mmCIF file of C-alpha atoms in Angstrom:
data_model
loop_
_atom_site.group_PDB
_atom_site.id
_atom_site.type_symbol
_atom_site.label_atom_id
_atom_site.label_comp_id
_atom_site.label_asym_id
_atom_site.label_seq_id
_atom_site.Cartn_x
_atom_site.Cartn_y
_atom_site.Cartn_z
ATOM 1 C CA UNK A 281 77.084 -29.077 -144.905
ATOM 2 C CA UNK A 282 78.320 -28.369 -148.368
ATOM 3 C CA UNK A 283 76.653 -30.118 -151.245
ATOM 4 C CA UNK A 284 79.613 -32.259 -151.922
ATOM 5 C CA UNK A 285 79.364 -33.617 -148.353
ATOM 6 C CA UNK A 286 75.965 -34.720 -149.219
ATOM 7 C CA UNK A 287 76.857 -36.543 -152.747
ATOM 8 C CA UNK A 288 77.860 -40.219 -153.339
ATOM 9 C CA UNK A 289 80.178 -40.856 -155.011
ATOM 10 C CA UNK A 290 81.705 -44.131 -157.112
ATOM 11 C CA UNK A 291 84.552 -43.994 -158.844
ATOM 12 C CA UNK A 292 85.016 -46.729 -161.881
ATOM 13 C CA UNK A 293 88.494 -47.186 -163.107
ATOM 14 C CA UNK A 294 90.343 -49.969 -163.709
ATOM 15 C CA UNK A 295 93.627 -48.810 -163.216
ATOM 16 C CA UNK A 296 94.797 -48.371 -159.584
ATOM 17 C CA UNK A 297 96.502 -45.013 -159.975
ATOM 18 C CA UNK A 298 93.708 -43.104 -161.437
ATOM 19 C CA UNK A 299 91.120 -43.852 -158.869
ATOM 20 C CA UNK A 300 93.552 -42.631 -155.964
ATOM 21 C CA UNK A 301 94.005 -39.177 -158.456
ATOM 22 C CA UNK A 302 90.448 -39.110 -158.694
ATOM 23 C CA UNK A 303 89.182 -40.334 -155.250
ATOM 24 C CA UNK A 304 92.248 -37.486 -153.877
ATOM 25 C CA UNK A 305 90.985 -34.700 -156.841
ATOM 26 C CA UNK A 306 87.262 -35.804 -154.894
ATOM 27 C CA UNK A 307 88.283 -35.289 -151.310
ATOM 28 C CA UNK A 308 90.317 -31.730 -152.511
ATOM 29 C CA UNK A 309 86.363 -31.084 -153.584
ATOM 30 C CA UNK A 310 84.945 -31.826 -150.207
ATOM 31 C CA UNK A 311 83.423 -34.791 -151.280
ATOM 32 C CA UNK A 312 83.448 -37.296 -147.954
ATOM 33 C CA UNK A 313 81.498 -40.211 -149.229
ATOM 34 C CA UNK A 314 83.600 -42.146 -152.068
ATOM 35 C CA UNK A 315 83.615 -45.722 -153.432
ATOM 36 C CA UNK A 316 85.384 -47.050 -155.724
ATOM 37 C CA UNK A 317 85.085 -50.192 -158.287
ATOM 38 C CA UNK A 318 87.960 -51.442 -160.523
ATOM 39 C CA UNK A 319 85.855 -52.487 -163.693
ATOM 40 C CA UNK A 320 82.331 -51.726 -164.675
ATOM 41 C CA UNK A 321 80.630 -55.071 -163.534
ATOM 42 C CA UNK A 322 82.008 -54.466 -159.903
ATOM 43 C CA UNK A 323 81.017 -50.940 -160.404
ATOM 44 C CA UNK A 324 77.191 -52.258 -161.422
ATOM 45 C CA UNK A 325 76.975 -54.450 -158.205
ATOM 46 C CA UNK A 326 77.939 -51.593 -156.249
ATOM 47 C CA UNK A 327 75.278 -49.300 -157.380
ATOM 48 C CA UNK A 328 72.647 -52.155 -157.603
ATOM 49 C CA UNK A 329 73.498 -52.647 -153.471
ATOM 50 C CA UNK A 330 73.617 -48.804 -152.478
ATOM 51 C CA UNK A 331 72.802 -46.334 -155.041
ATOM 52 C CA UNK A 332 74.977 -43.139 -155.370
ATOM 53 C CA UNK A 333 74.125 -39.823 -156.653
ATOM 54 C CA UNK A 334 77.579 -39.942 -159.178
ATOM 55 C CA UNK A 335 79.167 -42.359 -160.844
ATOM 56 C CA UNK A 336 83.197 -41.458 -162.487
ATOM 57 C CA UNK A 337 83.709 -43.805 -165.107
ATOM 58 C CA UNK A 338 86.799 -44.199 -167.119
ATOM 59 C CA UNK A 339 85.667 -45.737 -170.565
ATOM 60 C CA UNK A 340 88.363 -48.163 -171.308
ATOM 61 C CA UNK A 341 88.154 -51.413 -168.887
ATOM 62 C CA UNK A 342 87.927 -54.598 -169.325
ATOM 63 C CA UNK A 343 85.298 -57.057 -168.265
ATOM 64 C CA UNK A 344 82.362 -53.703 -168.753
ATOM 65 C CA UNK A 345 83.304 -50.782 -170.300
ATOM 66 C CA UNK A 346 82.415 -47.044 -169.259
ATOM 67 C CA UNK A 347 79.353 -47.171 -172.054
ATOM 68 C CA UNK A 348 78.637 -50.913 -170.993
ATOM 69 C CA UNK A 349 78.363 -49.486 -167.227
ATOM 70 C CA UNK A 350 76.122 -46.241 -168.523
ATOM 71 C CA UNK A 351 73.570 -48.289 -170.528
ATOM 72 C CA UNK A 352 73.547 -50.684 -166.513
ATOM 73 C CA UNK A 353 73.062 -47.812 -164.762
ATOM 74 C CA UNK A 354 70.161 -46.346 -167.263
ATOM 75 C CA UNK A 355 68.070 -49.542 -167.165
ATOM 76 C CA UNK A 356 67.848 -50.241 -163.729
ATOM 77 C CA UNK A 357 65.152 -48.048 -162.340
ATOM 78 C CA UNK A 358 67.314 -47.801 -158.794
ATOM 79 C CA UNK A 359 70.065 -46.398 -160.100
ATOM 80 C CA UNK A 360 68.684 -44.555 -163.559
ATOM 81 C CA UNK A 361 68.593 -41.357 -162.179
ATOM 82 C CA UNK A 362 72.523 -40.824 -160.898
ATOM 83 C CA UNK A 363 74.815 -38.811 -162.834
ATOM 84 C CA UNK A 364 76.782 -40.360 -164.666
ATOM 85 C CA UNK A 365 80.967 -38.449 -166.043
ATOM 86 C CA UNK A 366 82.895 -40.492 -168.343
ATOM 87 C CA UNK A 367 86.344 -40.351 -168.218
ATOM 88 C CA UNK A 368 88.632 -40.990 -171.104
ATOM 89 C CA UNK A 369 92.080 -40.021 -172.178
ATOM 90 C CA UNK A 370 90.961 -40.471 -176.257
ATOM 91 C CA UNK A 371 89.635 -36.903 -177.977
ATOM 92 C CA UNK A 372 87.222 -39.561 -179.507
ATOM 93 C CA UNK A 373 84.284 -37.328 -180.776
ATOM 94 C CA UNK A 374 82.140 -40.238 -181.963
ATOM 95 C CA UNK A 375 82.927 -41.509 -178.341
ATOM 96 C CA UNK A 376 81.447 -38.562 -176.835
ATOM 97 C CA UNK A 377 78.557 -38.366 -179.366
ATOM 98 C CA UNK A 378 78.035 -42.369 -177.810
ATOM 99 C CA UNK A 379 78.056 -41.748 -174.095
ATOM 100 C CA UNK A 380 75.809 -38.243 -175.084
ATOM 101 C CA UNK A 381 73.375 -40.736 -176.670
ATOM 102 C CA UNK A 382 73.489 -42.946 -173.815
ATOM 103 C CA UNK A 383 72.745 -40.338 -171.124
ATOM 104 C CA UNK A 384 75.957 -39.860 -169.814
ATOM 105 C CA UNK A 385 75.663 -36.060 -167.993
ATOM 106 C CA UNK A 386 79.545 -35.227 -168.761
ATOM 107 C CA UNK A 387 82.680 -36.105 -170.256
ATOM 108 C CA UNK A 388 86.094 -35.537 -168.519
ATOM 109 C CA UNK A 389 89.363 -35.821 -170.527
ATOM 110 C CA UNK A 390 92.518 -37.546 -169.299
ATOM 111 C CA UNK A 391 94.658 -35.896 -167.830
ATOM 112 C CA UNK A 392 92.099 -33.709 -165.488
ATOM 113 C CA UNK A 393 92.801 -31.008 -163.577
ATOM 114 C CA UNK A 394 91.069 -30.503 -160.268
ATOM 115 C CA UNK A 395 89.108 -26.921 -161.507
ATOM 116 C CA UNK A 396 87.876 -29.198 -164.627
ATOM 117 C CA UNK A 397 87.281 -31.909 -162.639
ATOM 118 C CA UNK A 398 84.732 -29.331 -160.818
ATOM 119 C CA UNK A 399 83.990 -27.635 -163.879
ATOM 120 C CA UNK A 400 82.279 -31.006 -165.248
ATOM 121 C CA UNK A 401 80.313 -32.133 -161.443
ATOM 122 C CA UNK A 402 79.463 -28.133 -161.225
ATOM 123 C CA UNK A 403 77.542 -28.751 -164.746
ATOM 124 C CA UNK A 404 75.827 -31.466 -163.614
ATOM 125 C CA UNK A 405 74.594 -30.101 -159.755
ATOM 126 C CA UNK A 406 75.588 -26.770 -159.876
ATOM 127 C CA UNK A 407 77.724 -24.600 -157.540
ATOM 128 C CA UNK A 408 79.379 -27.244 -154.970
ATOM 129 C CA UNK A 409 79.943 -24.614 -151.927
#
């Protein structure tokens, strides 16, 4: 079993069309155990319930944002521990300076490709084969 078979992972987007790219970028990965959550406060509940191992956050969503969702995930002594990519299609540095700051393992600019998309989870847990 690869390591990706072994990771959870949730995928927090709110648009509909970017989690399918991401949960199908995932699966290309060999990642087999994917959730996904379309805003940051459905995203929290999820991890609060079953804790996964990576969380894929875009930053931009309403109800919790991607840093909103970070700082959830830090506190709570459950889920403090998963890594934790945000996503966002703005070259915002102060942005990535923010989610840095925050923990965040990774940053992944929109639009990915699938070997960046690697790139950034390989940086986090190393080779995934």
């Amino acid at each position: 079993m690869s390591i990706a078979e072994k990771i959870k992972v949730l995928i927090v987007d709110d648009q509909v069309t970017s989690r399918l790219l991401l949960g199908d970028a995932l699966q290309q990965l060999g990642f087999k155990q994917i959730t996904a959550a379309g805003d940051g406060e459905q995203g929290m509940k999820i991890m609060a319930q079953n804790p996964h191992h990576l969380v894929i956050s875009d930053f931009n969503m309403p109800k919790m944002d991607g840093l909103g969702l970070l700082q959830a995930v830090r506190a709570n002594p459950a889920t403090k521990k998963a890594a934790f990519i945000i996503l966002t299609a703005q070259g915002d540095r102060a942005l990535v300076q923010k989610a840095a700051a925050l923990g965040a393992n990774n940053v992944l600019a929109k639009p990915f490709t699938i070997e960046k998309m690697k790139a950034a989870i390989e940086a986090v847990f190393g080779a995934l084969k």
